PDB file of C-alpha atoms in Angstrom:
ATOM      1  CA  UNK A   5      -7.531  55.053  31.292  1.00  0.00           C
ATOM      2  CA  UNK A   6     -10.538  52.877  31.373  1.00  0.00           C
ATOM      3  CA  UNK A   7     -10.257  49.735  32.863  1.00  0.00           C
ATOM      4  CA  UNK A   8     -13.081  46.624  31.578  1.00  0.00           C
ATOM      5  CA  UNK A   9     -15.969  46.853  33.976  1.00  0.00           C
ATOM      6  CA  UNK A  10     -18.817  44.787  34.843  1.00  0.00           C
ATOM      7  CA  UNK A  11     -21.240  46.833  33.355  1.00  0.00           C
ATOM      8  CA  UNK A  12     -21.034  49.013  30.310  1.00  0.00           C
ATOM      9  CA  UNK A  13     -20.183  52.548  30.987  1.00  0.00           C
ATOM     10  CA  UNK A  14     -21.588  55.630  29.217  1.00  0.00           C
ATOM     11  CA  UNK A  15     -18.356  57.472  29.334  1.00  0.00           C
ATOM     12  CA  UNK A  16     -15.370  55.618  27.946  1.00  0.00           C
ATOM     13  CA  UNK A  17     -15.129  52.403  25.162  1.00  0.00           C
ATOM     14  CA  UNK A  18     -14.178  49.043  26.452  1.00  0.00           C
ATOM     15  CA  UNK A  19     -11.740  47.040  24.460  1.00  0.00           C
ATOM     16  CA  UNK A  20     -12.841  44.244  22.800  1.00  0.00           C
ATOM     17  CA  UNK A  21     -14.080  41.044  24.885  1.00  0.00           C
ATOM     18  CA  UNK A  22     -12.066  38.228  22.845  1.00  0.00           C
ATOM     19  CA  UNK A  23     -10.126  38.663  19.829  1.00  0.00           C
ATOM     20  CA  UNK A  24     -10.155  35.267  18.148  1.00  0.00           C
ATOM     21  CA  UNK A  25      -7.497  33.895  15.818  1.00  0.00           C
ATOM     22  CA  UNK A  26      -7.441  31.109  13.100  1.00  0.00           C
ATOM     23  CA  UNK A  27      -4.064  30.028  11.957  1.00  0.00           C
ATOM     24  CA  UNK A  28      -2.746  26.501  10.423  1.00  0.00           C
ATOM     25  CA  UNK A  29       0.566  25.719   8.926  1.00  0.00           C
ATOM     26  CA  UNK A  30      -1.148  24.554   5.777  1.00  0.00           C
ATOM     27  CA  UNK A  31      -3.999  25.216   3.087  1.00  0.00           C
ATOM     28  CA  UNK A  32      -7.521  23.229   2.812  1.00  0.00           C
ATOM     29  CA  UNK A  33      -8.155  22.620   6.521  1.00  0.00           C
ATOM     30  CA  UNK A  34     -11.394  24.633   6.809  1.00  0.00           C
ATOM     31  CA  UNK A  35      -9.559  27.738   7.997  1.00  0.00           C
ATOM     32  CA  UNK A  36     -11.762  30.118   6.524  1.00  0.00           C
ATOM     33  CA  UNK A  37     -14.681  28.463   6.723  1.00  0.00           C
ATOM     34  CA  UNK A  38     -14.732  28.369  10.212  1.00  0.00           C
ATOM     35  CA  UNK A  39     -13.182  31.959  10.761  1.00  0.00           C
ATOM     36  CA  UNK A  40     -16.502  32.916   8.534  1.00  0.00           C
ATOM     37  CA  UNK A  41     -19.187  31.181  10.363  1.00  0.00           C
ATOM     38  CA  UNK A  42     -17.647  32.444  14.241  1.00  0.00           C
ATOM     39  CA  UNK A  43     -18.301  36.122  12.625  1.00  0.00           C
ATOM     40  CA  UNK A  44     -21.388  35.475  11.369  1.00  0.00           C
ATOM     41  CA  UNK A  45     -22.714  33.350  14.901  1.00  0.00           C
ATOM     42  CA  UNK A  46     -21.259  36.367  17.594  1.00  0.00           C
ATOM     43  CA  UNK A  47     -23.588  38.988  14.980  1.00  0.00           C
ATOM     44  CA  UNK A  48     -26.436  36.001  15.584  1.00  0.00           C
ATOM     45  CA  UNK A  49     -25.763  36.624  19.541  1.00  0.00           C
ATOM     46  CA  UNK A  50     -26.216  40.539  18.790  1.00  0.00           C
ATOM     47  CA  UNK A  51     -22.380  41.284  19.714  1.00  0.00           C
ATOM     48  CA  UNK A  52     -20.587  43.752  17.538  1.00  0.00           C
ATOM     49  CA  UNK A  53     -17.458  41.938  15.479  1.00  0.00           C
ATOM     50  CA  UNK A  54     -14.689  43.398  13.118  1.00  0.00           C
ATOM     51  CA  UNK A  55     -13.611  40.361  11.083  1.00  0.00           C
ATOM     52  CA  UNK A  56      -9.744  40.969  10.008  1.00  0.00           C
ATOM     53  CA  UNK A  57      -8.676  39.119   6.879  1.00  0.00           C
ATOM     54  CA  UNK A  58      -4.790  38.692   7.018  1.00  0.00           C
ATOM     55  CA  UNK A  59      -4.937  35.877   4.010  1.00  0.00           C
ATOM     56  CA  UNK A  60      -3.334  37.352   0.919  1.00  0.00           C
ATOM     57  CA  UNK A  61      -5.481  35.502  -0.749  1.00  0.00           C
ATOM     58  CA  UNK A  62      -8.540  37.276   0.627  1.00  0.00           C
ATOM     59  CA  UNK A  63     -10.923  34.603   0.088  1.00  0.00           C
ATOM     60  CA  UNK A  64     -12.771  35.502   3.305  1.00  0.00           C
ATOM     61  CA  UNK A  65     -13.456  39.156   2.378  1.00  0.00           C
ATOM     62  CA  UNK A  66     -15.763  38.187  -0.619  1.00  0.00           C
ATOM     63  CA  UNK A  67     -17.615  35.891   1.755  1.00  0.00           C
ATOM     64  CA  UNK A  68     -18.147  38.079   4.409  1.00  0.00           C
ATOM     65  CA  UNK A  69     -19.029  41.145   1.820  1.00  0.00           C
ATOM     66  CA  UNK A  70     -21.515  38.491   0.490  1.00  0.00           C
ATOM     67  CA  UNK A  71     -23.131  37.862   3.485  1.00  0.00           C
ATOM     68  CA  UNK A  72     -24.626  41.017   4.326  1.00  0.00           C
ATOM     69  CA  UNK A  73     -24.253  40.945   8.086  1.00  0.00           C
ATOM     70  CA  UNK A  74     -23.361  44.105  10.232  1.00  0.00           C
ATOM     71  CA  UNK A  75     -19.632  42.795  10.373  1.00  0.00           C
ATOM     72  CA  UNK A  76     -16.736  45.705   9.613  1.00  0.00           C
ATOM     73  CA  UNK A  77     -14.358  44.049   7.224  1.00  0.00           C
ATOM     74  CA  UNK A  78     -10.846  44.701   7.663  1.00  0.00           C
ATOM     75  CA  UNK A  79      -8.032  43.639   5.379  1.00  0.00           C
ATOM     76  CA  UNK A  80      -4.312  43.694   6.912  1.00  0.00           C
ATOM     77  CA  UNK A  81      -1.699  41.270   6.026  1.00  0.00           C
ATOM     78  CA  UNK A  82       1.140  43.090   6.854  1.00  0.00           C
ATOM     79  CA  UNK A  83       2.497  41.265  10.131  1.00  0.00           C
ATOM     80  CA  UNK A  84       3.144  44.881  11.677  1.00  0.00           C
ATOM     81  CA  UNK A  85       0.320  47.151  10.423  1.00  0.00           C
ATOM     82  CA  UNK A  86      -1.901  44.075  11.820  1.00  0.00           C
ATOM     83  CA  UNK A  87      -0.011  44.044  15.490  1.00  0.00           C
ATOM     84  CA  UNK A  88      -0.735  47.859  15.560  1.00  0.00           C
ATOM     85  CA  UNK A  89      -4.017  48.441  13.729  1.00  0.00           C
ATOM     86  CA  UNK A  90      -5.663  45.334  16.029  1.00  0.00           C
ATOM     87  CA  UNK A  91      -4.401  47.523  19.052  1.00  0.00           C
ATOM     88  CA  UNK A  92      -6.362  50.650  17.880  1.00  0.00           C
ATOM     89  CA  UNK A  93      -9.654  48.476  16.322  1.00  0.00           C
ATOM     90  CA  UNK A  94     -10.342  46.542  19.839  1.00  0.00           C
ATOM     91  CA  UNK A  95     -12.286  49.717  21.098  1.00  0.00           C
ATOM     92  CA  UNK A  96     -14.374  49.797  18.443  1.00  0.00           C
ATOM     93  CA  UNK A  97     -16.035  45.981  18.376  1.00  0.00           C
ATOM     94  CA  UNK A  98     -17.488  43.497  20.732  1.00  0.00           C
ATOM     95  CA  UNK A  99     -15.210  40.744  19.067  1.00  0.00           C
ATOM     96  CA  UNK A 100     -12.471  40.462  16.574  1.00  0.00           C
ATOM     97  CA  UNK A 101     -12.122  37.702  14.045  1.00  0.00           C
ATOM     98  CA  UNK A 102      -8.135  36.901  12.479  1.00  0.00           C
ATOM     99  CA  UNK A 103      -8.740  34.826   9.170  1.00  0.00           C
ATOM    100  CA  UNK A 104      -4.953  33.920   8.984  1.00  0.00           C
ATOM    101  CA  UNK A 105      -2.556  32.955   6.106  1.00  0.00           C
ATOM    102  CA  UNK A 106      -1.873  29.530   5.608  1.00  0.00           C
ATOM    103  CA  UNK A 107       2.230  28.331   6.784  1.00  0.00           C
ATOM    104  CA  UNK A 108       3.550  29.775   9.817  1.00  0.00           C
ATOM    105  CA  UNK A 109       5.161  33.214   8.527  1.00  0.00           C
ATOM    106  CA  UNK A 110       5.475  36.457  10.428  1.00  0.00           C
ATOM    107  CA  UNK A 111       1.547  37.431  10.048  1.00  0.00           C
ATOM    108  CA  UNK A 112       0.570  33.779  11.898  1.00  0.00           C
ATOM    109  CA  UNK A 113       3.282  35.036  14.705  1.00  0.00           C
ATOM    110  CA  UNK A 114       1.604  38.423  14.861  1.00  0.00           C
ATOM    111  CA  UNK A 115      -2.030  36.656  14.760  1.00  0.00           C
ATOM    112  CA  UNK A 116      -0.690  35.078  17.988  1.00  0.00           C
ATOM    113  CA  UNK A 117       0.859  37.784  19.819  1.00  0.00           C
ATOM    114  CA  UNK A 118      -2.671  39.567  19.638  1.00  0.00           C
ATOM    115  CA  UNK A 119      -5.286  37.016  20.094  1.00  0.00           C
ATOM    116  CA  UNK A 120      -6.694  35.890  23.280  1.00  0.00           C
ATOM    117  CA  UNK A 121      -7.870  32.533  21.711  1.00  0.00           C
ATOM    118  CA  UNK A 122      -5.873  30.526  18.751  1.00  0.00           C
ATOM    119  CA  UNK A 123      -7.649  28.088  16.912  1.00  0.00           C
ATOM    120  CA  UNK A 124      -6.251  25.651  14.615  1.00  0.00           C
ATOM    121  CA  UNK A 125      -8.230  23.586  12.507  1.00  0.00           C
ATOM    122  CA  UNK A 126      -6.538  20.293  11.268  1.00  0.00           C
ATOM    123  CA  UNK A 127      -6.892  18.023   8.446  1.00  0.00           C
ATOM    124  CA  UNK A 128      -8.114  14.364   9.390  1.00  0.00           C
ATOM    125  CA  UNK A 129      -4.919  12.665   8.736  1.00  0.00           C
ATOM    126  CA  UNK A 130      -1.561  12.473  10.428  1.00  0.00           C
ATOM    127  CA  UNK A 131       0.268  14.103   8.111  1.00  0.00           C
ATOM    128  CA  UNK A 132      -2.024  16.923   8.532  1.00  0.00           C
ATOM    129  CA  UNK A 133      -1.046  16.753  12.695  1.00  0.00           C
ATOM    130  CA  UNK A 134       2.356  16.636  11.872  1.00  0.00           C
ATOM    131  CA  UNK A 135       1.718  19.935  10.203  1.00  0.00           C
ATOM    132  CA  UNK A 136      -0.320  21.475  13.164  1.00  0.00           C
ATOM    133  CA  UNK A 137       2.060  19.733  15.620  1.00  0.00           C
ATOM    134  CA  UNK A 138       4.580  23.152  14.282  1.00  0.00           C
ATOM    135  CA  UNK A 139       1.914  25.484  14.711  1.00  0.00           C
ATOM    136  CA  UNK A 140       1.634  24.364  18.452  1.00  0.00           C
ATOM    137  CA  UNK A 141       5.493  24.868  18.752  1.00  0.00           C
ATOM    138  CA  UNK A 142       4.918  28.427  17.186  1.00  0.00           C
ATOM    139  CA  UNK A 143       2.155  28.932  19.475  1.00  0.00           C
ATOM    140  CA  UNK A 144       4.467  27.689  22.411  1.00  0.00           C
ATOM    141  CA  UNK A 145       7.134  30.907  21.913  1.00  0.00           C
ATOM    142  CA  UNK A 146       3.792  33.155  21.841  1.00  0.00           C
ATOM    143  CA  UNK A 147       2.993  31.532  25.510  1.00  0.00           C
ATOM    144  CA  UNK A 148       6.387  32.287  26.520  1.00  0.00           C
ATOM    145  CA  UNK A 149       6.607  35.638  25.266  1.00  0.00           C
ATOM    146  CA  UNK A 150       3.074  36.923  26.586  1.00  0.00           C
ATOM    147  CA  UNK A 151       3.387  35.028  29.930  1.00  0.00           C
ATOM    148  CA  UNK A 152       0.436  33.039  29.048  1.00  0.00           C
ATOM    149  CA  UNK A 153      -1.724  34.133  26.249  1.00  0.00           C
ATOM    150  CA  UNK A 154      -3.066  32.631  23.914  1.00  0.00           C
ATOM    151  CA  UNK A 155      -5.053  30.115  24.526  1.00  0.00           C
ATOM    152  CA  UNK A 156      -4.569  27.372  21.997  1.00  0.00           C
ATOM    153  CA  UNK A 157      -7.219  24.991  20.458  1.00  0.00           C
ATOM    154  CA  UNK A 158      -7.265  22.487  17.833  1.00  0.00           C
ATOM    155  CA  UNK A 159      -9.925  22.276  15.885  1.00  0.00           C
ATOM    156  CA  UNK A 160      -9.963  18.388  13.494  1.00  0.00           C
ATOM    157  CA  UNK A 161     -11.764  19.159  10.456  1.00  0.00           C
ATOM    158  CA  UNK A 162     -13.056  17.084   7.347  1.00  0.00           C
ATOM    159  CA  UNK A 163     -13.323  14.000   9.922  1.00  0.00           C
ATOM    160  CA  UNK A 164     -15.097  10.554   9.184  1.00  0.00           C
ATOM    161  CA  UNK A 165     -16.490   9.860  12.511  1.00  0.00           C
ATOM    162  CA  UNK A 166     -16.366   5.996  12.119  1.00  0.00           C
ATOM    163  CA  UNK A 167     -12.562   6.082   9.972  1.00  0.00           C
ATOM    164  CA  UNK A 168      -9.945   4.465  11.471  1.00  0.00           C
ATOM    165  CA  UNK A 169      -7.776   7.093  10.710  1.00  0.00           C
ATOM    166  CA  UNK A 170      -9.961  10.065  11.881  1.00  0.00           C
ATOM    167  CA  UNK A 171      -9.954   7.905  15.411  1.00  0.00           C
ATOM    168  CA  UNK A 172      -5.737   7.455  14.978  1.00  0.00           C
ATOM    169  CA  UNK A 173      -5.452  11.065  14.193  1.00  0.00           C
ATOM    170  CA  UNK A 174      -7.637  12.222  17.624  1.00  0.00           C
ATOM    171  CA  UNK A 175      -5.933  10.269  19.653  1.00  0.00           C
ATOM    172  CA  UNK A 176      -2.518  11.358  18.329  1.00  0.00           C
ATOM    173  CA  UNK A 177      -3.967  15.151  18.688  1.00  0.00           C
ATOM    174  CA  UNK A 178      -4.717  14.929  22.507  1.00  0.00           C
ATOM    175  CA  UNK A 179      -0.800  14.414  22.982  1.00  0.00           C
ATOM    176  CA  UNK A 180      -0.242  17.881  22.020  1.00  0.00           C
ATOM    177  CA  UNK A 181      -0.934  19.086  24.795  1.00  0.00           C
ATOM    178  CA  UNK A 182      -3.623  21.823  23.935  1.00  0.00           C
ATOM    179  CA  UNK A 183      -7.522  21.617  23.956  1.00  0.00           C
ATOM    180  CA  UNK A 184      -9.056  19.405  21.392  1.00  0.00           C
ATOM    181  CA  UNK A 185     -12.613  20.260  20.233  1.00  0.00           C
ATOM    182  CA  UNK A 186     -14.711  17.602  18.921  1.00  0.00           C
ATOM    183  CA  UNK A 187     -14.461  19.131  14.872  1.00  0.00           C
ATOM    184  CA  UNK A 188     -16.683  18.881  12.233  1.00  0.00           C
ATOM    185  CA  UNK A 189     -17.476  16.112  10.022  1.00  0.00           C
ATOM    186  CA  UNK A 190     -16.567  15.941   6.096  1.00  0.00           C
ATOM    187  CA  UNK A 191     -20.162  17.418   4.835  1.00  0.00           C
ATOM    188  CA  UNK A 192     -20.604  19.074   1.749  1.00  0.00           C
ATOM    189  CA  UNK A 193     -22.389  21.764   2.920  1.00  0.00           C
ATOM    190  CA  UNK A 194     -19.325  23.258   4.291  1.00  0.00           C
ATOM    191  CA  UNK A 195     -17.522  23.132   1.258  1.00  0.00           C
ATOM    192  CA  UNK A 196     -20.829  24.788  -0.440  1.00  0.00           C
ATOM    193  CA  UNK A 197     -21.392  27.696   1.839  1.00  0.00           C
ATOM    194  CA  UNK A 198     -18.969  29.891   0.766  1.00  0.00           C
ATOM    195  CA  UNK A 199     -20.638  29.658  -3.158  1.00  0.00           C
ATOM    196  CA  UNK A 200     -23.803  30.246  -2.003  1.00  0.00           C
ATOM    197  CA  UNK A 201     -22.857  33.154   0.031  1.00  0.00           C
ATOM    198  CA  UNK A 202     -24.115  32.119   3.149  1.00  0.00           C
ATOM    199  CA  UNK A 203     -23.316  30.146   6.596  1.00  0.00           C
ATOM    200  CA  UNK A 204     -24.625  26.570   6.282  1.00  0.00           C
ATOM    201  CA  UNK A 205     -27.934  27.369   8.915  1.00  0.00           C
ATOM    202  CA  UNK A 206     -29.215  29.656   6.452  1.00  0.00           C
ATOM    203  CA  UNK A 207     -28.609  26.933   3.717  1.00  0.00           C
ATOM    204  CA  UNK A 208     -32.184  25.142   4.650  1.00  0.00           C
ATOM    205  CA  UNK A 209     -33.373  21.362   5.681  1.00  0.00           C
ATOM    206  CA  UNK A 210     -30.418  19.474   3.668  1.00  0.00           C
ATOM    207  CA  UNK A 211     -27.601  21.079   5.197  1.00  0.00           C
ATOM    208  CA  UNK A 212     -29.638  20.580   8.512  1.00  0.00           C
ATOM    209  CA  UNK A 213     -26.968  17.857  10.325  1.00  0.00           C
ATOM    210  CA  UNK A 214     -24.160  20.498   8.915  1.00  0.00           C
ATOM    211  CA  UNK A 215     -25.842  23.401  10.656  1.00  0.00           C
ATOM    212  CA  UNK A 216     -26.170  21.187  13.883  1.00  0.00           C
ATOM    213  CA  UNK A 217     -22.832  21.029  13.660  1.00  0.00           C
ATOM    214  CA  UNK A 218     -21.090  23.894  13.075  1.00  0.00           C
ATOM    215  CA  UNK A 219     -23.361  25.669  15.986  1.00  0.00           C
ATOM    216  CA  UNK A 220     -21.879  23.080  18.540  1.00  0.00           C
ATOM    217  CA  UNK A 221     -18.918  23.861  17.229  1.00  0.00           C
ATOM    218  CA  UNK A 222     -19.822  27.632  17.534  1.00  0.00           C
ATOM    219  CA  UNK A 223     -20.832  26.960  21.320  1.00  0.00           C
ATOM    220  CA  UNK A 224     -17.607  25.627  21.979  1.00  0.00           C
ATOM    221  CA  UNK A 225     -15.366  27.823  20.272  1.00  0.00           C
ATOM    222  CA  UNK A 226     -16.790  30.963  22.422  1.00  0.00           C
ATOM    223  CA  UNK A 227     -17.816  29.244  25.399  1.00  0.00           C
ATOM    224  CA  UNK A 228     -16.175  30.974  28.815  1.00  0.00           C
TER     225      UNK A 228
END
């Protein structure tokens, strides 16, 4: 068996470094959007990524196809083909990206019993916390189960950095007790990315403060 070393070795493959999960309990939180642009920013820091689209709906898989990066595109939404086919694909990538379904069925439970990292963006209102609130609890009995892993992190999406409510609703969030990243603002250059094929830094000077962004965001996400 060959066990992670410091440095690379010529003789056996490593498993992958982090396998990354996106999950929410509901639709229209930036899900995909962010699953997109983590895939597209570890290929920007020259590490090889399998991005794993486990949404029915498969609205990643045009975007990523679209893109033209070096990313292998994987689509599994079967919750026990994708426990068993992300055990055999982590020797063959850098990284591994989980677009999830939307809801908390048996493919966001499997999404959880594999990743090392579970991210879960949130709407900017409370009744979109209240939703990601039973995400946490799912991602509690994945703790429990796996002694640990994974980490959980919520991401608040679509925010108005000034609205009263965005400030109610990240408050409320830190009460969850799971990391809170700072989120991304409501900018319509995230909603216009994924018609334009591309992540918003390749979208030029006016989706400049979007770009900005989304690469903190990027930085945090994979930071450690």
């Amino acid at each position: 068996q060959c066990y992670r070393q410091t440095r690379k070795s010529l003789f056996c493959k490593q498993e992958a470094e982090m396998i990354y999960g996106l999950t929410n309990s509901k639709g229209g939180v930036g899900k995909t959007t962010i699953a997109v642009h983590l895939a597209a920013a570890l290929v920007k820091k020259k590490r090889s990524v399998i991005f794993i689209d486990a949404d029915p709906q498969n609205s990643a898989s045009q975007w990523i196809t679209e893109l033209g990066l070096p990313i292998k595109l994987e689509q599994i939404s079967e919750p026990d083909e994708l426990i068993h086919r992300v055990a055999k694909l982590a020797s063959d990538a850098d990284d591994i990206v989980i677009d999830g379904p939307a809801g908390l069925s048996a493919t966001t439970r499997a999404i959880m019993l594999r990743a090392d990292r579970v991210f879960l963006p949130c709407g900017p209102s409370i009744l979109d916390l209240r939703a990601a609130s039973k995400a946490v609890q799912l991602l509690r009995e994945a703790q429990k189960a796996r002694k640990g892993k994974p980490t959980g992190v919520l991401i608040p999406n679509k925010l108005q950095k000034r609205g009263r409510l965005s400030r109610e609703m990240m408050g409320a969030a830190k009460k969850l007790g799971v990391n809170v990243l700072a989120g991304l603002s409501q900018r319509q250059s995230f909603a216009d990315a994924a018609g334009q094929a591309k992540v918003v830094w390749q979208m030029g000077a006016g989706a400049l403060l979007a770009s900005l962004e989304m690469q903190q965001l990027m930085k945090e996400m994979t930071r450690g």
